[in-house]
Coordinates of C-alpha atoms in Angstrom, one line a residue:
M27 CA 44.8 -109.1 17.6
I28 CA 44.3 -105.7 19.1
R29 CA 42.5 -105.5 22.5
C30 CA 40.5 -102.2 23.8
L31 CA 40.9 -101.6 27.4
P32 CA 37.2 -101.4 28.8
G33 CA 36.1 -97.9 28.4
F34 CA 38.8 -96.0 26.9
C35 CA 38.6 -96.8 23.4
L36 CA 36.9 -93.9 21.7
L37 CA 35.5 -96.5 18.8
C38 CA 34.2 -98.8 21.2
N39 CA 32.6 -96.2 23.9
I40 CA 31.2 -93.3 22.8
S41 CA 30.7 -92.7 27.0
A42 CA 34.4 -91.5 26.8
V43 CA 33.8 -89.2 24.1
K44 CA 31.4 -87.3 26.0
Y45 CA 33.8 -87.3 28.9
L46 CA 36.7 -85.6 26.8
L47 CA 34.0 -83.1 25.7
L48 CA 32.5 -82.5 29.5
L49 CA 36.2 -82.4 30.9
F50 CA 37.3 -79.4 28.0
L51 CA 34.2 -78.0 28.7
F52 CA 35.3 -77.7 32.1
F53 CA 38.7 -76.4 31.8
S54 CA 37.4 -74.0 29.2
F55 CA 34.8 -72.8 31.7
A56 CA 37.4 -72.6 34.5
Q57 CA 40.0 -70.5 32.2
A58 CA 37.5 -68.1 31.4
Q59 CA 36.7 -67.9 34.7
Q60 CA 40.2 -67.4 36.1
A61 CA 40.5 -64.6 33.1
L62 CA 37.6 -62.8 34.2
K63 CA 39.0 -62.3 38.1
S64 CA 42.2 -61.7 36.6
S65 CA 41.0 -58.6 34.6
S66 CA 38.9 -57.6 37.2
T67 CA 41.7 -57.5 39.4
D68 CA 43.9 -55.5 37.1
Q69 CA 41.3 -53.4 36.9
A70 CA 41.5 -52.5 40.3
A71 CA 44.7 -52.4 41.0
L72 CA 44.9 -49.8 37.4
R73 CA 42.1 -47.9 39.1
K74 CA 43.6 -47.6 42.6
E75 CA 47.3 -46.4 41.2
L76 CA 45.7 -43.7 39.0
E77 CA 43.8 -42.4 41.7
T78 CA 46.5 -42.3 43.9
V79 CA 48.3 -39.9 41.0
Y80 CA 45.2 -37.7 40.8
E81 CA 44.8 -37.2 44.4
T82 CA 48.7 -36.5 44.8
W83 CA 48.6 -33.8 42.0
R84 CA 45.6 -32.2 43.5
N85 CA 47.4 -32.1 46.7
S86 CA 50.0 -30.1 45.0
M87 CA 47.7 -27.7 43.6
I88 CA 45.9 -27.3 46.9
Q89 CA 49.1 -26.9 48.7
K90 CA 51.1 -25.0 46.3
D91 CA 54.1 -27.5 46.4
A92 CA 56.0 -26.8 42.8
Q93 CA 58.5 -29.6 43.4
A94 CA 55.7 -32.3 44.5
W95 CA 53.7 -31.0 41.1
A96 CA 56.5 -31.5 39.1
K97 CA 57.2 -35.0 40.4
I98 CA 53.4 -36.0 39.7
T99 CA 52.8 -34.3 36.2
A100 CA 53.5 -35.5 32.8
T101 CA 56.8 -34.0 31.1
H102 CA 55.3 -32.9 28.0
R103 CA 52.5 -31.3 30.3
Q104 CA 55.1 -29.3 32.4
M105 CA 56.5 -28.0 29.4
T106 CA 53.3 -27.2 27.4
V107 CA 52.1 -25.0 31.1
R108 CA 55.8 -23.5 31.3
N109 CA 55.6 -22.2 27.5
R110 CA 52.1 -20.7 28.0
L111 CA 53.3 -19.4 31.2
N112 CA 56.3 -17.6 29.5
S113 CA 54.1 -16.5 26.8
E114 CA 51.6 -14.9 28.8
R115 CA 54.5 -13.4 31.0
R116 CA 53.6 -15.0 33.8
A117 CA 56.0 -16.0 36.5
F118 CA 57.1 -20.1 36.2
P119 CA 56.3 -22.2 38.6
Q120 CA 54.4 -19.9 41.0
A121 CA 51.4 -18.8 38.3
V122 CA 50.9 -22.9 37.8
F123 CA 48.8 -22.6 41.1
N124 CA 46.7 -19.1 40.3
V125 CA 43.6 -21.1 39.3
P126 CA 40.1 -20.2 40.1
A127 CA 39.1 -23.1 41.4
A128 CA 40.6 -26.1 43.4
P129 CA 40.5 -29.2 41.3
P130 CA 37.9 -31.2 42.4
A131 CA 38.1 -34.7 44.9
L132 CA 37.2 -37.8 43.4
A133 CA 35.0 -39.1 46.7
G134 CA 32.0 -39.5 45.9
L135 CA 32.1 -39.6 42.6
T136 CA 31.5 -43.1 40.2
A137 CA 33.8 -44.2 38.3
V138 CA 32.2 -45.1 34.8
Q139 CA 35.2 -46.1 32.6
I140 CA 38.9 -46.6 33.5
E141 CA 40.6 -47.5 30.7
E142 CA 44.5 -48.1 29.5
R143 CA 46.3 -48.2 25.9
G144 CA 49.6 -48.5 25.3
F145 CA 51.6 -45.7 27.6
T146 CA 48.1 -43.8 28.1
A147 CA 45.0 -44.5 30.3
K148 CA 41.9 -42.3 31.0
C149 CA 39.5 -42.1 33.6
I150 CA 36.0 -40.7 33.6
Y151 CA 33.9 -40.1 36.8
F152 CA 30.4 -39.4 36.9
G153 CA 28.2 -37.3 39.6
K154 CA 28.3 -34.1 41.7
I155 CA 31.3 -32.5 40.8
D156 CA 32.7 -29.9 43.3
F157 CA 35.0 -27.3 42.3
A158 CA 34.7 -25.3 46.2
V159 CA 33.2 -22.0 44.8
G160 CA 29.6 -22.2 46.2
G161 CA 26.5 -23.2 44.7
N162 CA 24.7 -26.6 44.6
P163 CA 27.0 -28.6 42.2
T164 CA 25.2 -31.1 39.6
E165 CA 25.7 -34.3 38.2
N166 CA 28.5 -33.9 35.4
L167 CA 31.6 -35.4 34.2
I168 CA 34.9 -35.0 34.7
V169 CA 37.5 -36.9 32.1
I170 CA 41.1 -37.6 33.5
D171 CA 44.3 -38.1 31.5
F172 CA 47.8 -39.7 32.7
V173 CA 50.7 -41.1 30.4
K174 CA 53.3 -43.6 31.5
E175 CA 56.7 -42.7 31.5
K176 CA 59.5 -44.5 33.2
S177 CA 58.7 -43.5 36.9
G178 CA 54.9 -44.5 36.3
W179 CA 51.9 -43.0 35.8
K180 CA 51.6 -39.2 36.0
Y181 CA 49.0 -36.9 35.2
D182 CA 48.8 -35.2 32.0
I183 CA 45.3 -33.1 32.0
A184 CA 41.5 -33.5 33.2
E185 CA 38.5 -32.1 31.4
F186 CA 35.0 -31.1 32.9
V187 CA 32.2 -32.0 30.6
S188 CA 28.9 -30.1 31.4
L189 CA 25.7 -32.0 31.0
V190 CA 23.7 -29.3 31.4
A191 CA 22.5 -29.3 27.6
L192 CA 22.4 -33.4 27.7
P193 CA 19.3 -33.8 30.6
E194 CA 18.6 -37.2 28.4
V195 CA 22.3 -38.3 28.7
R196 CA 22.3 -37.2 32.7
A197 CA 19.5 -39.3 33.2
E198 CA 21.0 -42.3 31.3
L199 CA 24.3 -42.2 33.4
A200 CA 22.5 -42.1 36.5
K201 CA 20.7 -45.2 35.8
G202 CA 24.4 -47.0 35.0
D203 CA 23.4 -46.5 31.0
L204 CA 27.2 -45.9 30.0
S205 CA 26.4 -46.0 26.4
Y206 CA 27.3 -42.2 25.7
I207 CA 30.5 -42.7 26.7
Q208 CA 31.2 -46.0 25.1
K209 CA 30.4 -44.7 21.8
T210 CA 32.3 -41.3 22.0
T211 CA 35.6 -41.9 21.0
A212 CA 37.1 -38.8 22.7
F213 CA 36.2 -40.7 25.8
R214 CA 38.9 -43.4 25.0
P215 CA 42.7 -43.5 25.3
T216 CA 44.8 -42.9 22.2
G217 CA 47.6 -44.8 23.1
I218 CA 50.0 -42.0 22.1
V219 CA 51.9 -39.9 24.8
P220 CA 52.4 -36.4 23.0
P221 CA 55.6 -35.2 22.2
T222 CA 57.6 -32.9 24.6
P223 CA 57.5 -29.4 23.2
A224 CA 60.6 -27.3 22.7
A225 CA 60.8 -24.7 25.4
V226 CA 60.1 -21.0 24.3
P227 CA 61.3 -18.0 26.1
L228 CA 59.8 -15.3 28.1
A229 CA 57.8 -13.1 25.6
K230 CA 58.5 -9.2 25.8
Y231 CA 55.2 -9.0 23.9
I232 CA 51.8 -10.9 24.2
G233 CA 50.6 -11.8 21.3
K234 CA 47.4 -13.5 20.2
V235 CA 46.3 -14.8 16.5
Y236 CA 42.9 -15.0 15.5
I237 CA 41.8 -17.0 12.8
F238 CA 38.0 -17.3 11.6
C239 CA 37.6 -19.9 8.9
P240 CA 34.3 -21.2 8.3
G241 CA 34.4 -24.5 5.8
R242 CA 38.4 -24.6 5.9
S243 CA 40.8 -26.2 8.1
A244 CA 43.6 -23.8 8.7
N245 CA 47.0 -24.4 9.8
V246 CA 49.0 -21.0 10.7
T247 CA 52.3 -20.7 12.1
V248 CA 53.8 -17.0 14.0
N249 CA 57.5 -16.7 14.1
N250 CA 58.0 -20.4 13.0
I251 CA 57.4 -21.7 16.8
S252 CA 54.0 -21.4 17.3
P253 CA 51.9 -23.4 15.2
H254 CA 47.9 -23.0 15.6
S255 CA 45.4 -25.3 13.6
L256 CA 41.9 -24.8 13.7
G257 CA 39.0 -26.2 11.2
N258 CA 35.4 -24.7 10.6
A259 CA 35.5 -22.5 13.2
K260 CA 36.9 -19.0 15.4
D261 CA 39.2 -18.7 17.9
A262 CA 41.7 -16.4 19.5
Q263 CA 44.9 -18.2 20.0
L264 CA 47.9 -17.2 22.2
I265 CA 51.5 -17.0 20.5
L266 CA 54.1 -19.1 22.1
G267 CA 56.9 -17.2 22.4
G268 CA 55.2 -13.8 21.8
L269 CA 55.9 -11.1 19.8
R270 CA 59.1 -9.6 18.8
D271 CA 60.7 -5.9 18.1
G272 CA 60.3 -4.9 14.7
E273 CA 60.0 -7.8 12.2
N274 CA 57.3 -10.6 12.6
T275 CA 56.3 -13.5 10.2
I276 CA 53.2 -15.5 10.0
S277 CA 52.6 -18.0 7.6
Y278 CA 49.3 -20.0 6.7
E279 CA 47.7 -22.9 4.8
L280 CA 44.0 -23.4 4.1
K281 CA 42.1 -26.4 3.0
D282 CA 38.7 -26.6 1.9
L283 CA 36.3 -29.1 3.7
P284 CA 34.3 -31.4 2.1
G285 CA 30.6 -29.9 1.5
A286 CA 32.1 -26.2 1.7
S287 CA 31.0 -23.7 -1.1
Q288 CA 34.9 -22.9 -1.0
N289 CA 34.1 -19.2 -1.0
E290 CA 33.2 -18.5 2.6
A291 CA 34.6 -15.6 4.6
L292 CA 37.9 -15.8 5.8
C293 CA 40.3 -13.4 8.5
L294 CA 43.5 -14.2 9.8
R295 CA 44.9 -11.3 12.5
V296 CA 47.6 -11.0 15.3
Y297 CA 46.8 -8.5 18.2
V298 CA 49.5 -7.4 20.5
F299 CA 48.4 -7.1 24.1
S300 CA 49.3 -5.0 27.2
Q301 CA 49.6 -5.8 30.7
F302 CA 48.3 -2.9 31.7
E303 CA 44.8 -2.1 32.6
G304 CA 43.2 0.3 30.0
V305 CA 45.4 -0.7 27.6
K306 CA 43.1 -2.1 24.4
P307 CA 45.2 -4.6 22.0
I308 CA 46.7 -3.4 18.7
K309 CA 46.3 -5.2 15.5
L310 CA 49.3 -5.6 13.9
F311 CA 48.6 -8.1 11.0
E312 CA 45.0 -8.9 8.7
Y313 CA 44.3 -11.1 6.1
Q314 CA 40.4 -10.6 5.3
V315 CA 38.7 -11.9 2.7
E316 CA 34.6 -11.3 2.0
E317 CA 32.5 -14.1 1.3
G318 CA 32.1 -14.9 -2.0
K319 CA 35.4 -14.0 -3.1
N320 CA 38.3 -16.3 -3.6
A321 CA 41.1 -16.9 -1.1
T322 CA 44.6 -17.3 -1.2
L323 CA 44.9 -21.0 0.4
K324 CA 48.8 -20.6 1.2
G325 CA 50.6 -17.9 1.8
S326 CA 53.3 -16.1 4.1
H327 CA 53.7 -12.2 5.2
T328 CA 56.0 -10.2 7.7
F329 CA 54.4 -7.7 10.0
T330 CA 55.8 -5.3 12.1
L331 CA 55.6 -4.2 15.9
S332 CA 56.9 -0.6 15.4
A333 CA 58.3 1.4 18.5
A334 CA 55.1 3.2 18.8
A335 CA 53.2 0.4 19.3
A336 CA 55.4 -1.0 21.7
K337 CA 55.5 1.9 23.6
T338 CA 51.4 2.2 23.6
I339 CA 51.7 -1.7 24.8
L340 CA 54.0 -1.2 27.8
G341 CA 51.9 1.8 28.7
K342 CA 54.6 4.5 28.1

């Protein structure tokens, strides 16, 4: 005959079941509390680390310290900046610090979102962002991106988001309502570290490609090293590596966007710019299609920067 120990038989004493259930709930609650506490601690540590990175980068800009800037700035961003300055025929790294305003301090701003994903992170702050250019700063957003490298977190890029045209969003954020932030995909880290671009040499001539492509996406490449992408918009973009004496090339591929009529106007142009005041840019290439006419969706062309054009651009 099997005898049960008093109070410990689940079949004989239902109170034991209740006891175990309460015990399970207690431990589950304790684990959840510990997880929340750990998450909060990790979030605070991440915020402190990223803010230290940003302030270090900010100080390097204010003090014009090229060595400190290189140490704290993401590798791919350093090359991107260097390529742009080379393409504008501006000295690197001296021109890095020739900016119209000082990077704003984070003191006094409210951190509305700090998020890490993979080897990327994004910090968003709301408040009166002061670029120290005079006037009364208003409440807006600053979004700061970071990437993680072998030596730790590095500054990538910052974007100022004006809320002047979004007064209702500004009012919501002032009240602590973060729905605008939470529903906007662009405010989330991607988890993907951008590749480091290939270095481009100091340009001999500064060039820009102008793209006007309503109803289409456009992928344009100049001289096989300067890629440009645009969708349903118009823009003038700097040509990486600049333009060359004599023959240059441009290739493009267009795609009609959903809902487009497929016969919108189109314009692709290439200009060469002078560094001398008073000298106007010269148009070297143009492919233009009037509205209602069919465009060639893929093509490649050669255009020439003549000796006469070069002489004009060089102010001679």
